[in-house]
Coordinates of C-alpha atoms (C1' of nucleotides) in Angstrom, one line a residue:
Chain A
X1 CA 0.0 0.0 0.0
X2 CA 1.4 3.4 -1.0
X3 CA 0.4 6.9 -0.2
X4 CA -0.8 9.1 -3.0
X5 CA -1.5 12.9 -2.9
X6 CA -3.5 14.0 -5.8
X7 CA -4.6 17.6 -6.7
X8 CA -6.6 18.9 -9.6
X9 CA -6.0 22.4 -10.9
X10 CA -8.3 24.6 -8.9
X11 CA -11.2 26.1 -11.0
X12 CA -11.7 29.9 -10.9
X13 CA -14.6 31.0 -8.8
X14 CA -16.2 33.0 -11.6
X15 CA -18.8 31.0 -13.3
X16 CA -19.5 27.4 -14.2
X17 CA -16.9 25.4 -16.1
X18 CA -17.5 23.6 -19.4
X19 CA -16.8 20.0 -20.2
X20 CA -13.4 20.9 -21.6
X21 CA -12.3 22.3 -18.3
X22 CA -13.8 19.2 -16.5
X23 CA -11.9 16.6 -18.7
X24 CA -8.7 18.6 -18.4
X25 CA -8.1 18.3 -14.7
X26 CA -10.8 17.4 -12.2
X27 CA -12.3 14.3 -14.0
X28 CA -9.0 12.5 -14.8
X29 CA -7.8 13.3 -11.3
X30 CA -10.9 11.7 -9.9
X31 CA -10.4 8.7 -12.1
X32 CA -6.9 8.2 -10.7
X33 CA -7.9 8.8 -7.1
X34 CA -10.8 6.3 -7.3
X35 CA -8.6 3.7 -9.0
X36 CA -5.8 4.0 -6.4
X37 CA -8.3 3.7 -3.6
X38 CA -9.8 0.6 -5.2
X39 CA -6.3 -0.9 -5.3
X40 CA -6.1 -0.3 -1.6
X41 CA -3.8 2.7 -1.5
X42 CA -4.1 5.6 0.8
X43 CA -5.2 8.6 -1.1
X44 CA -5.6 12.3 -0.3
X45 CA -7.4 14.0 -3.2
X46 CA -7.7 17.8 -2.9
X47 CA -9.3 20.5 -5.0
X48 CA -10.6 24.0 -4.2
X49 CA -12.0 27.2 -5.8
X50 CA -9.6 29.9 -6.8
X51 CA -11.3 33.0 -5.6
X52 CA -9.1 36.1 -5.7
X53 CA -8.4 38.7 -8.3
X54 CA -10.1 41.3 -10.4
X55 CA -12.5 39.0 -12.3
X56 CA -14.1 37.8 -9.1
X57 CA -14.5 41.4 -7.9
X58 CA -16.2 42.4 -11.2
X59 CA -18.4 39.3 -11.3
X60 CA -19.5 40.1 -7.7
X61 CA -20.3 43.7 -8.6
X62 CA -22.3 42.6 -11.6
X63 CA -24.3 40.2 -9.4
X64 CA -24.8 43.1 -7.0
X65 CA -23.2 41.3 -4.1
X66 CA -20.2 41.8 -1.8
X67 CA -17.3 39.8 -3.2
X68 CA -17.0 37.6 -0.2
X69 CA -20.6 36.6 -0.3
X70 CA -20.5 36.1 -4.1
X71 CA -17.5 33.7 -3.7
X72 CA -19.1 31.8 -0.9
X73 CA -22.2 31.2 -3.0
X74 CA -20.3 30.3 -6.1
X75 CA -18.2 27.9 -4.1
X76 CA -21.3 26.1 -3.0
X77 CA -22.5 26.0 -6.6
X78 CA -19.3 24.5 -7.9
X79 CA -19.2 22.1 -5.0
X80 CA -22.7 20.9 -5.8
X81 CA -21.8 20.4 -9.5
X82 CA -18.6 18.6 -8.5
X83 CA -20.7 16.3 -6.4
X84 CA -23.1 15.8 -9.3
X85 CA -20.2 14.6 -11.4
X86 CA -19.2 12.3 -8.5
X87 CA -15.8 14.0 -8.1
X88 CA -14.5 12.3 -5.0
X89 CA -12.5 15.1 -3.4
X90 CA -11.4 14.4 0.2
X91 CA -11.8 18.1 0.5
X92 CA -12.9 20.9 -1.8
X93 CA -11.4 24.0 -0.3
X94 CA -11.3 27.7 -0.9
X95 CA -8.3 29.8 -1.6
X96 CA -9.8 32.5 0.5
X97 CA -9.7 30.3 3.6
X98 CA -8.0 31.6 6.8
X99 CA -5.6 28.7 6.4
X100 CA -4.5 29.9 3.0
X101 CA -4.2 33.5 4.2
X102 CA -1.8 32.4 7.0
X103 CA 0.2 30.0 4.8
X104 CA 0.5 32.4 1.9
X105 CA 1.8 35.1 4.2
X106 CA 4.2 32.6 5.8
X107 CA 5.6 31.6 2.4
X108 CA 6.1 35.3 1.4
X109 CA 7.9 36.0 4.7
X110 CA 10.1 33.0 4.4
X111 CA 11.0 33.9 0.8
X112 CA 11.9 37.4 1.9
X113 CA 14.0 35.9 4.6
X114 CA 15.8 33.9 2.0
X115 CA 16.5 37.1 0.0
X116 CA 14.2 36.1 -2.9
X117 CA 11.8 39.0 -2.7
X118 CA 12.6 42.4 -4.1
X119 CA 10.6 45.6 -4.1
X120 CA 9.8 47.3 -7.4
X121 CA 8.4 50.7 -7.8
X122 CA 6.3 51.1 -11.0
X123 CA 3.7 53.3 -12.6
X124 CA 0.2 52.0 -13.1
X125 CA -3.0 53.4 -14.4
X126 CA -5.5 54.3 -11.6
X127 CA -9.2 54.9 -12.3
X128 CA -10.5 57.5 -10.0
X129 CA -14.1 56.6 -10.7
X130 CA -13.6 52.9 -10.1
X131 CA -11.3 53.6 -7.2
X132 CA -8.8 51.0 -8.3
X133 CA -5.7 50.4 -10.3
X134 CA -6.6 48.9 -13.7
X135 CA -4.8 45.9 -15.1
X136 CA -3.9 46.6 -18.7
X137 CA -6.7 44.5 -20.1
X138 CA -9.3 46.6 -18.4
X139 CA -8.2 49.7 -20.2
X140 CA -9.3 50.5 -23.8
X141 CA -8.9 53.4 -26.1
X142 CA -8.1 54.4 -29.6
X143 CA -4.9 53.0 -31.0
X144 CA -2.4 55.9 -31.8
X145 CA -0.9 53.7 -34.6
X146 CA -4.0 52.6 -36.6
X147 CA -6.9 54.4 -35.1
X148 CA -8.7 51.3 -34.0
X149 CA -11.1 52.4 -31.3
X150 CA -11.0 49.3 -29.0
X151 CA -7.3 48.9 -28.5
X152 CA -6.4 47.4 -25.2
X153 CA -3.9 48.8 -22.7
X154 CA -1.3 46.2 -23.6
X155 CA -1.8 45.7 -27.3
X156 CA -4.0 46.8 -30.2
X157 CA -6.0 43.8 -31.4
X158 CA -6.3 45.4 -34.8
X159 CA -2.7 46.2 -35.8
X160 CA -1.1 44.1 -33.1
X161 CA 1.2 46.9 -32.1
X162 CA 2.3 46.7 -28.5
X163 CA 1.1 49.5 -26.4
X164 CA 1.5 51.1 -23.1
X165 CA -1.8 52.2 -21.5
X166 CA -0.6 55.8 -21.6
X167 CA -0.3 55.7 -25.4
X168 CA -4.0 55.2 -25.9
X169 CA -6.1 58.1 -27.1
X170 CA -9.2 58.7 -25.1
X171 CA -8.3 55.9 -22.7
X172 CA -11.1 54.6 -20.5
X173 CA -11.9 52.0 -18.0
X174 CA -13.8 49.0 -19.4
X175 CA -15.3 48.5 -16.0
X176 CA -17.0 51.9 -15.7
X177 CA -16.3 53.6 -19.0
X178 CA -14.7 56.4 -17.1
X179 CA -11.9 58.4 -18.7
X180 CA -10.8 59.9 -15.4
X181 CA -7.6 58.0 -15.3
X182 CA -4.3 58.9 -13.7
X183 CA -0.9 57.4 -13.7
X184 CA 0.2 56.7 -10.2
X185 CA 3.3 55.3 -8.7
X186 CA 2.9 52.1 -6.7
X187 CA 5.2 49.6 -5.1
X188 CA 5.1 45.8 -5.6
X189 CA 6.9 42.7 -4.5
X190 CA 8.6 40.5 -7.0
X191 CA 9.7 36.9 -6.5
X192 CA 13.2 36.5 -7.9
X193 CA 12.5 33.5 -10.0
X194 CA 15.5 34.2 -12.1
X195 CA 17.7 33.3 -9.0
X196 CA 16.1 29.8 -9.1
X197 CA 16.3 29.2 -12.8
X198 CA 19.2 26.8 -12.5
X199 CA 17.6 24.7 -9.8
X200 CA 14.3 24.6 -11.6
X201 CA 16.0 23.6 -14.9
X202 CA 17.9 20.8 -13.2
X203 CA 14.7 19.6 -11.6
X204 CA 12.7 19.7 -14.9
X205 CA 15.5 18.0 -16.6
X206 CA 15.4 15.1 -14.1
X207 CA 11.7 14.4 -14.9
X208 CA 12.3 12.0 -17.8
X209 CA 8.9 10.3 -17.5
X210 CA 6.8 13.4 -17.7
X211 CA 4.5 13.9 -20.7
X212 CA 6.2 15.9 -23.5
X213 CA 3.5 18.4 -23.3
X214 CA 4.5 19.2 -19.7
X215 CA 8.2 19.4 -20.1
X216 CA 8.2 21.2 -23.4
X217 CA 6.1 24.0 -22.0
X218 CA 8.3 24.3 -18.9
X219 CA 11.5 24.4 -20.9
X220 CA 10.1 27.1 -23.2
X221 CA 9.4 29.3 -20.3
X222 CA 12.7 28.6 -18.7
X223 CA 14.7 29.4 -21.8
X224 CA 12.8 31.7 -24.1
X225 CA 14.2 35.1 -24.6
X226 CA 15.9 36.3 -21.5
X227 CA 14.8 33.2 -19.6
X228 CA 12.7 32.9 -16.5
X229 CA 11.7 36.3 -15.3
X230 CA 11.1 37.6 -11.9
X231 CA 7.4 37.8 -11.2
X232 CA 5.2 40.3 -9.4
X233 CA 3.4 38.6 -6.6
X234 CA 1.3 41.6 -5.3
X235 CA -1.5 43.7 -6.6
X236 CA -3.4 46.8 -5.7
X237 CA -6.7 45.3 -4.9
X238 CA -9.1 44.9 -2.0
X239 CA -10.1 41.3 -2.5
X240 CA -7.2 38.9 -1.7
X241 CA -4.8 37.9 0.9
X242 CA -3.3 41.0 2.6
X243 CA 0.4 41.3 2.1
X244 CA 2.2 40.4 5.2
X245 CA 5.7 39.3 6.1
X246 CA 4.6 36.1 8.0
X247 CA 2.4 37.5 10.8
X248 CA 4.1 40.9 10.7
X249 CA 3.0 43.9 8.7
X250 CA 5.0 44.6 5.6
X251 CA 6.0 48.3 5.6
X252 CA 5.0 50.0 2.4
X253 CA 2.7 47.2 1.4
X254 CA -0.4 48.4 3.3
X255 CA -3.6 47.9 1.5
X256 CA -2.1 45.5 -1.1
X257 CA -2.9 41.9 -1.6
X258 CA -1.0 38.9 -3.0
X259 CA -1.4 38.2 -6.7
X260 CA -3.9 35.4 -7.3
X261 CA -1.3 33.2 -9.0
X262 CA 0.9 33.4 -5.9
X263 CA -1.8 32.3 -3.4
X264 CA -3.7 29.8 -5.6
X265 CA -1.3 26.9 -5.7
X266 CA -0.5 27.4 -2.0
X267 CA -4.1 26.5 -1.5
X268 CA -3.2 23.0 -2.4
X269 CA -1.4 22.8 0.9
X270 CA -3.9 25.0 2.8
X271 CA -6.7 22.7 1.5
X272 CA -5.1 19.8 3.5
X273 CA -5.1 22.0 6.6
X274 CA -8.8 22.8 6.0
X275 CA -9.4 19.1 5.6
X276 CA -8.0 18.5 9.1
X277 CA -9.6 21.6 10.6
X278 CA -13.0 20.5 9.4
X279 CA -12.5 17.1 11.0
X280 CA -12.2 15.1 7.8
X281 CA -8.7 14.0 8.5
X282 CA -5.7 14.2 10.7
X283 CA -2.1 15.2 10.3
X284 CA -1.9 17.2 7.0
X285 CA 1.8 17.5 7.5
X286 CA 2.3 13.8 6.8
X287 CA 1.2 14.6 3.3
X288 CA 3.0 17.8 2.7
X289 CA 6.2 17.9 4.8
X290 CA 8.9 15.5 3.9
X291 CA 10.4 15.8 7.4
X292 CA 7.1 14.7 8.8
X293 CA 6.1 11.6 6.9
X294 CA 5.6 12.9 3.3
X295 CA 8.8 11.4 2.0
X296 CA 6.9 8.3 1.1
X297 CA 4.1 10.2 -0.6
X298 CA 3.7 10.2 -4.4
X299 CA 2.2 13.5 -5.5
X300 CA 0.5 13.8 -8.8
X301 CA -1.0 17.0 -10.2
X302 CA -3.6 17.2 -13.0
X303 CA -4.2 20.3 -15.1
X304 CA -4.9 21.7 -18.6
X305 CA -1.9 22.9 -20.6
X306 CA -2.6 26.5 -19.8
X307 CA -1.7 25.8 -16.2
X308 CA 1.6 24.1 -16.8
X309 CA 3.9 27.1 -16.5
X310 CA 2.6 27.9 -13.0
X311 CA 2.9 24.3 -11.8
X312 CA 6.3 23.5 -13.4
X313 CA 7.9 26.8 -12.5
X314 CA 6.1 29.4 -10.4
X315 CA 4.8 27.1 -7.7
X316 CA 8.0 25.0 -7.5
X317 CA 10.0 28.3 -7.3
X318 CA 7.9 29.3 -4.3
X319 CA 8.4 25.8 -2.7
X320 CA 12.1 25.5 -3.5
X321 CA 12.9 29.1 -2.6
X322 CA 11.9 28.5 1.0
X323 CA 14.5 25.7 1.4
X324 CA 12.0 24.1 3.7
X325 CA 11.0 20.4 3.4
X326 CA 7.8 20.8 1.5
X327 CA 6.6 18.0 -0.8
X328 CA 7.3 18.7 -4.4
X329 CA 5.2 17.3 -7.2
X330 CA 6.4 13.9 -8.6
X331 CA 4.3 13.7 -11.7
X332 CA 2.4 16.3 -13.7
X333 CA -0.3 15.0 -16.0
X334 CA -1.4 17.7 -18.3
X335 CA -4.1 17.8 -20.9
X336 CA -4.8 19.5 -24.2
X337 CA -8.1 21.2 -25.0
X338 CA -11.4 19.6 -25.9
X339 CA -12.9 21.4 -28.8
X340 CA -16.6 21.6 -29.3
X341 CA -17.9 20.6 -32.7
X342 CA -15.1 22.1 -34.8
X343 CA -14.4 25.1 -32.6
X344 CA -13.8 26.2 -29.1
X345 CA -16.1 26.1 -26.1
X346 CA -17.1 29.7 -25.5
X347 CA -18.7 31.1 -22.3
X348 CA -19.5 34.4 -23.8
X349 CA -21.2 32.9 -26.9
X350 CA -22.9 30.2 -25.0
X351 CA -21.2 27.7 -27.2
X352 CA -20.8 24.1 -25.9
X353 CA -22.0 22.3 -22.9
X354 CA -21.4 23.5 -19.4
X355 CA -21.2 21.3 -16.3
X356 CA -24.6 22.2 -14.9
X357 CA -26.3 21.8 -18.3
X358 CA -24.7 18.5 -18.9
X359 CA -26.2 17.0 -15.7
X360 CA -29.6 18.3 -16.8
X361 CA -29.4 16.2 -19.9
X362 CA -28.0 13.0 -18.7
X363 CA -26.6 11.4 -15.6
X364 CA -22.9 11.9 -14.9
X365 CA -21.8 8.4 -15.9
X366 CA -22.5 9.2 -19.6
X367 CA -20.3 12.2 -19.5
X368 CA -17.6 10.7 -17.4
X369 CA -17.4 7.7 -19.8
X370 CA -17.3 9.7 -23.0
X371 CA -15.0 12.4 -21.7
X372 CA -12.5 10.0 -20.2
X373 CA -12.5 7.7 -23.2
X374 CA -11.7 10.7 -25.3
X375 CA -9.5 12.6 -23.0
X376 CA -7.2 15.1 -24.9
X377 CA -4.0 13.5 -23.9
X378 CA -1.8 13.7 -27.0
X379 CA -3.5 16.5 -28.8
X380 CA -6.6 18.6 -28.8
X381 CA -9.7 16.4 -29.0
X382 CA -13.0 16.8 -30.6
X383 CA -16.5 16.6 -29.1
X384 CA -19.4 16.1 -31.5
X385 CA -22.9 15.1 -30.7
X386 CA -22.8 12.3 -33.3
X387 CA -19.8 10.8 -31.7
X388 CA -21.2 11.2 -28.2
X389 CA -24.4 9.5 -29.2
X390 CA -23.0 6.5 -31.0
X391 CA -20.2 6.0 -28.5
X392 CA -22.3 6.1 -25.3
X393 CA -25.1 4.1 -26.9
X394 CA -22.7 1.4 -28.1
X395 CA -20.3 1.2 -25.2
X396 CA -22.6 1.8 -22.2
X397 CA -26.1 0.7 -23.3
X398 CA -25.2 -2.1 -25.7
X399 CA -21.9 -3.6 -24.6
X400 CA -22.1 -3.2 -20.8
X401 CA -25.7 -2.4 -20.0
X402 CA -27.1 -5.1 -22.2
X403 CA -24.7 -7.7 -20.9
X404 CA -26.0 -7.1 -17.4
X405 CA -29.5 -7.2 -18.6
X406 CA -29.2 -10.4 -20.7
X407 CA -27.5 -12.5 -18.1
X408 CA -29.7 -11.5 -15.2
X409 CA -32.9 -11.8 -17.1
X410 CA -31.9 -15.2 -18.5
X411 CA -31.1 -16.5 -15.1
X412 CA -34.4 -15.2 -13.6
X413 CA -36.3 -16.8 -16.4
X414 CA -34.6 -20.2 -16.5
X415 CA -33.5 -20.6 -12.9
X416 CA -34.3 -18.0 -10.3
X417 CA -33.1 -14.8 -8.9
X418 CA -30.1 -16.5 -7.2
X419 CA -26.8 -17.7 -8.5
X420 CA -27.2 -21.3 -9.9
X421 CA -24.8 -24.1 -9.1
X422 CA -24.1 -26.3 -12.1
X423 CA -21.0 -28.2 -13.1
X424 CA -17.4 -27.1 -12.4
X425 CA -15.6 -24.8 -14.8
X426 CA -14.4 -26.3 -18.1
X427 CA -12.1 -25.3 -20.9
X428 CA -14.1 -22.2 -22.0
X429 CA -14.0 -20.9 -18.4
X430 CA -10.2 -21.6 -18.1
X431 CA -9.7 -19.6 -21.3
X432 CA -11.9 -16.8 -20.1
X433 CA -9.8 -16.6 -16.9
X434 CA -6.6 -16.4 -19.0
X435 CA -8.1 -13.7 -21.2
X436 CA -9.5 -11.7 -18.3
X437 CA -6.2 -11.9 -16.4
X438 CA -4.3 -10.7 -19.4
X439 CA -6.6 -7.8 -20.1
X440 CA -7.0 -6.7 -16.5
X441 CA -3.2 -6.6 -16.2
X442 CA -3.1 -4.4 -19.3
X443 CA -5.8 -2.2 -17.8
X444 CA -3.9 -1.9 -14.5
X445 CA -0.8 -0.9 -16.5
X446 CA -2.6 1.9 -18.3
X447 CA -4.3 3.1 -15.1
X448 CA -1.0 3.1 -13.2
X449 CA 0.6 5.2 -16.0
X450 CA -2.5 7.5 -16.2
X451 CA -3.0 6.6 -19.9
X452 CA -6.7 7.5 -19.7
X453 CA -7.9 6.7 -23.2
X454 CA -6.0 3.4 -23.4
X455 CA -7.4 2.4 -20.0
X456 CA -10.9 3.1 -21.2
X457 CA -10.4 1.1 -24.4
X458 CA -9.0 -1.8 -22.4
X459 CA -11.9 -1.7 -20.0
X460 CA -14.3 -1.8 -22.9
X461 CA -12.5 -4.9 -24.2
X462 CA -13.0 -6.5 -20.9
X463 CA -16.7 -5.8 -21.1
X464 CA -16.7 -7.3 -24.6
X465 CA -15.1 -10.5 -23.2
X466 CA -18.4 -11.2 -21.4
X467 CA -20.5 -10.9 -24.5
X468 CA -18.0 -13.1 -26.4
X469 CA -18.2 -15.7 -23.7
X470 CA -22.0 -15.8 -23.7
X471 CA -22.1 -15.8 -27.5
X472 CA -19.7 -18.7 -27.8
X473 CA -21.2 -20.8 -25.1
X474 CA -24.8 -19.9 -25.7
X475 CA -26.3 -21.0 -22.4
X476 CA -29.8 -20.5 -23.9
X477 CA -29.0 -23.4 -26.3
X478 CA -27.0 -25.4 -23.7
X479 CA -30.0 -25.2 -21.4
X480 CA -32.2 -27.3 -23.6
X481 CA -29.9 -30.4 -23.4
X482 CA -27.6 -29.8 -20.5
X483 CA -29.1 -27.4 -17.8
X484 CA -26.3 -28.1 -15.4
X485 CA -23.7 -26.7 -17.8
X486 CA -26.0 -23.8 -18.6
X487 CA -26.3 -23.1 -14.9
X488 CA -22.5 -22.9 -14.6
X489 CA -22.3 -20.6 -17.5
X490 CA -24.9 -18.3 -16.0
X491 CA -22.9 -18.4 -12.7
X492 CA -19.9 -17.2 -14.6
X493 CA -21.9 -14.4 -16.2
X494 CA -23.3 -13.2 -12.9
X495 CA -19.9 -13.1 -11.4
X496 CA -18.6 -11.1 -14.3
X497 CA -21.1 -8.4 -13.4
X498 CA -19.5 -8.0 -10.0
X499 CA -16.0 -7.9 -11.5
X500 CA -17.1 -5.3 -14.1
X501 CA -18.6 -3.2 -11.3
X502 CA -15.3 -3.1 -9.5
X503 CA -13.1 -2.5 -12.5
X504 CA -15.5 0.1 -13.9
X505 CA -16.1 2.1 -10.8
X506 CA -13.4 4.7 -11.4
X507 CA -15.1 5.6 -14.7
X508 CA -18.8 5.1 -14.0
X509 CA -19.2 5.1 -10.3
X510 CA -23.1 5.2 -10.3
X511 CA -23.5 2.3 -12.7
X512 CA -21.0 0.4 -10.7
X513 CA -22.9 1.0 -7.5
X514 CA -26.1 -0.1 -9.2
X515 CA -24.5 -3.3 -10.4
X516 CA -23.1 -4.2 -7.0
X517 CA -26.5 -3.5 -5.4
X518 CA -28.2 -5.7 -8.0
X519 CA -25.8 -8.5 -7.2
X520 CA -26.4 -7.8 -3.5
X521 CA -22.8 -7.7 -2.6
X522 CA -20.4 -5.3 -0.8
X523 CA -17.3 -7.3 -1.7
X524 CA -15.4 -4.8 -3.8
X525 CA -12.0 -6.5 -3.5
X526 CA -9.9 -5.9 -6.7
X527 CA -9.9 -9.1 -8.8
X528 CA -6.2 -10.1 -8.5
X529 CA -7.1 -13.8 -8.7
X530 CA -9.5 -14.2 -11.6
X531 CA -10.5 -17.7 -10.7
X532 CA -11.4 -16.7 -7.2
X533 CA -13.1 -13.6 -8.5
X534 CA -15.3 -15.7 -10.8
X535 CA -16.4 -17.7 -7.7
X536 CA -16.9 -14.7 -5.4
X537 CA -20.7 -15.0 -5.7
X538 CA -21.4 -18.6 -4.6
X539 CA -24.3 -20.6 -5.8
X540 CA -27.5 -19.8 -4.0
X541 CA -26.5 -16.1 -3.6
X542 CA -29.5 -14.0 -4.2
X543 CA -29.5 -11.1 -6.7
X544 CA -32.1 -9.0 -8.4
X545 CA -32.5 -7.9 -12.0
X546 CA -31.7 -4.2 -12.1
X547 CA -33.3 -1.6 -14.3
X548 CA -31.5 -1.0 -17.5
X549 CA -28.2 0.5 -16.6
X550 CA -28.1 3.0 -19.5
X551 CA -30.7 4.3 -21.9
X552 CA -30.0 5.3 -25.4
X553 CA -29.7 8.8 -26.8
X554 CA -32.2 9.2 -29.6
X555 CA -31.6 11.0 -32.9
X556 CA -34.1 13.6 -31.9
X557 CA -32.3 14.4 -28.7
X558 CA -29.0 14.6 -30.4
X559 CA -30.4 17.1 -32.9
X560 CA -32.1 19.1 -30.3
X561 CA -29.0 19.3 -28.1
X562 CA -26.7 20.2 -31.0
X563 CA -29.0 23.1 -31.9
X564 CA -29.4 24.2 -28.3
X565 CA -25.7 24.4 -27.5
X566 CA -24.5 25.7 -30.8
X567 CA -24.3 29.2 -29.5
X568 CA -24.2 32.4 -31.5
X569 CA -21.7 32.2 -34.3
X570 CA -19.6 35.2 -35.4
Chain B
rG1 C1' 6.7 36.9 -37.1
rG2 C1' 8.9 33.2 -33.3
rC3 C1' 7.9 28.9 -30.7
rG4 C1' 5.0 24.5 -29.3
rC5 C1' 1.4 20.1 -30.0
rG6 C1' -0.6 18.0 -34.2
rG7 C1' -1.9 16.6 -39.6
rU8 C1' -2.5 8.1 -40.1
rA9 C1' -8.9 4.3 -43.0
rG10 C1' -15.9 8.0 -43.8
rC11 C1' -15.5 9.5 -38.1
rU12 C1' -12.7 9.5 -33.2
rC13 C1' -7.9 7.9 -32.3
rA14 C1' -3.3 3.8 -31.4
rG15 C1' 1.3 3.2 -33.6
rU16 C1' 7.8 1.7 -28.0
rU17 C1' 14.5 2.7 -29.2
rG18 C1' 13.4 3.0 -37.9
rG19 C1' 12.5 -3.7 -39.4
rU20 C1' 8.0 -9.0 -41.8
rU21 C1' 1.3 -8.0 -45.5
rA22 C1' 0.1 0.1 -41.1
rG23 C1' -3.8 -1.2 -36.0
rA24 C1' -8.5 -0.4 -32.6
rG25 C1' -13.4 1.3 -31.8
rC26 C1' -17.5 3.4 -34.3
rG27 C1' -19.9 3.8 -39.1
rA28 C1' -20.7 0.5 -43.8
rU29 C1' -21.6 -4.5 -46.1
rC30 C1' -22.4 -9.7 -45.4
rG31 C1' -23.2 -13.8 -42.1
rA32 C1' -24.4 -16.3 -37.3
rC33 C1' -27.5 -16.2 -32.9
rU34 C1' -32.3 -15.2 -30.7
rC35 C1' -30.9 -14.9 -23.7
rA36 C1' -31.0 -9.5 -23.9
rU37 C1' -32.0 -2.3 -24.2
rA38 C1' -34.2 -3.6 -32.8
rA39 C1' -29.2 -5.9 -28.2
rU40 C1' -24.8 -9.7 -29.1
rC41 C1' -20.9 -12.4 -31.9
rG42 C1' -18.1 -13.3 -36.4
rA43 C1' -16.2 -11.9 -41.2
rU44 C1' -15.3 -8.4 -45.2
rA45 C1' -14.3 -3.8 -47.5
rG46 C1' -11.8 1.1 -46.7
rG47 C1' -5.4 4.2 -46.0
rU48 C1' 0.4 6.4 -52.0
rC49 C1' 0.5 7.3 -43.0
rG50 C1' -0.5 16.4 -45.3
rG51 C1' 3.2 17.3 -49.9
rG52 C1' 8.3 17.0 -51.7
rA53 C1' 13.5 15.8 -51.2
rG54 C1' 17.2 13.1 -48.4
rU55 C1' 19.9 9.4 -45.0
rU56 C1' 19.5 3.9 -44.8
rC57 C1' 19.7 -2.8 -46.7
rA58 C1' 15.0 -0.9 -44.5
rA59 C1' 11.0 5.3 -42.6
rG60 C1' 4.3 6.6 -40.5
rU61 C1' 8.9 6.3 -37.3
rC62 C1' 15.3 10.1 -38.5
rU63 C1' 17.1 15.1 -41.4
rC64 C1' 15.7 19.4 -44.5
rC65 C1' 12.0 22.4 -47.1
rC66 C1' 6.9 23.5 -47.9
rC67 C1' 1.4 23.3 -46.9
rC68 C1' -2.7 23.1 -43.3
rA69 C1' -5.1 23.3 -38.3
rC70 C1' -4.8 24.6 -33.3
rG71 C1' -2.4 26.9 -29.2
rC72 C1' 1.2 30.1 -26.7
rC73 C1' 4.3 34.3 -27.0
rA74 C1' 6.0 38.9 -28.9

RNA sequence: GGCGCGGUAGCUCAGUUGGUUAGAGCGAUCGACUCAUAAUCGAUAGGUCGGGAGUUCAAGUCUCCCCCACGCCA
């Protein structure tokens, strides 16, 4: 038994995520966590909402609510949806938690102590009307170069010329529209990441088994141009973690907060503290401090490719810079994007399916199965309704669901709602055991390596073995001349249902639970000995015929959904 | 413009360090079966592996050039 720490990239508090976000981090992380638990390992699976920053403030203002209240509500919304998708977090925390406040301030203090923080005085645009400093992207005006009237503070989208906010003609805040802007001097803290470049490069270089996607992005940021740059870790905002040097005030930093990308990954650690403080666990340090038991922990992070630089460089720089025994990530599993029907998912255009909408259409298992079996591991992947319909109908309803249906109903009709006895196993069963053993070993290999698509394909092949067995041995024919042999064959089929429930649980937990309930068993031991596993439900063991596990998606539904989620095109 | 991931059967995708007739699932066609959710099982057809040049006894797999899509950066 090993100890596994698993984190999923933490979703931003603002709004509900779409299926591409889901399959890029939380869902595969959940798959891995569930699998490792099934194998008997000790798992701590953490996630949280990322709550700070300007977008949260603006979203709250738009909703007419104080930002703290808005975040609390949206956290509950996201937690409920996560629950709806059966994401089995041990704790779903909040980056705004008191624990993260204290920890983030402690990290900053320690980094300052190590000489890795420097103060930088810079000029920024301040909107008097809005009462806040404006990030470049919240400033628009007319481009002095081409006359485009919606040039942003950092760049003109029309002529692509790089701009300084002060270059803009008639510059105004995109928040209020106000033109009452001033340039003010402000002071910020920078993390001297450049000092850590060598250590980070060595560390990345040592990760030979990481996905190419992960290391190539990291190396690009390390080496491009002038190399890894120092990074501002503070902002002039109200909503965030107040800048402090540990527990002490930080002279000159009054009224400022840490930058969201500084405190967000620290929430991975703080989330474990929340987990303990809420009574769900004990001893978070045994997961996060290598001097307090975490040296035997394997830590795996899941994220979309856009998050890779922060997890391969920024956060490790924070950790390494302290020279304290914090647990560093061992493996980063990153994902490409899921496209929606030939284009991108788009929140603003209402294009694509969002997590809450998905659950209104179909139970989570349908989405989990399709998304995981098409996870964008090697390149961007494509969601189409046609594919979703044919795949889920075939895999879930026909191959798995119908298998359960045919064997349970046949047994009820020819024998009873109990496992029949029959003769001992023969050649066909010995061969089935060999085939199952081989395929399950392959499945385990893919799951251990987090090869999500291949694991899904292997699992499907294992389901098919059951149908092949029934087809080849035809108990419905055998029954006419040799009911005892037919009884044994049915016994095999019923035991396969239990085995399938266990193997499939990480992908389709609800269907798995239904299968186990139908077989009236709580024995979920992983099938390491296939002969024993095929005898786990003994003759005489009662079961019941379940409702159909999966229904089919009709052509009408597919057409309706495709229309409904197409969004407004340009 | 620079960089990155890709471009393999109608569709979605696999193809380890270059090595026998390029694979899977779906879809299509044919057949078997009739226990089951008009389900299942089997067989067959389908590819000049984006284009071109090169290295090699041998290239989807390495090198160079070009084209296309997506993404990141400037």
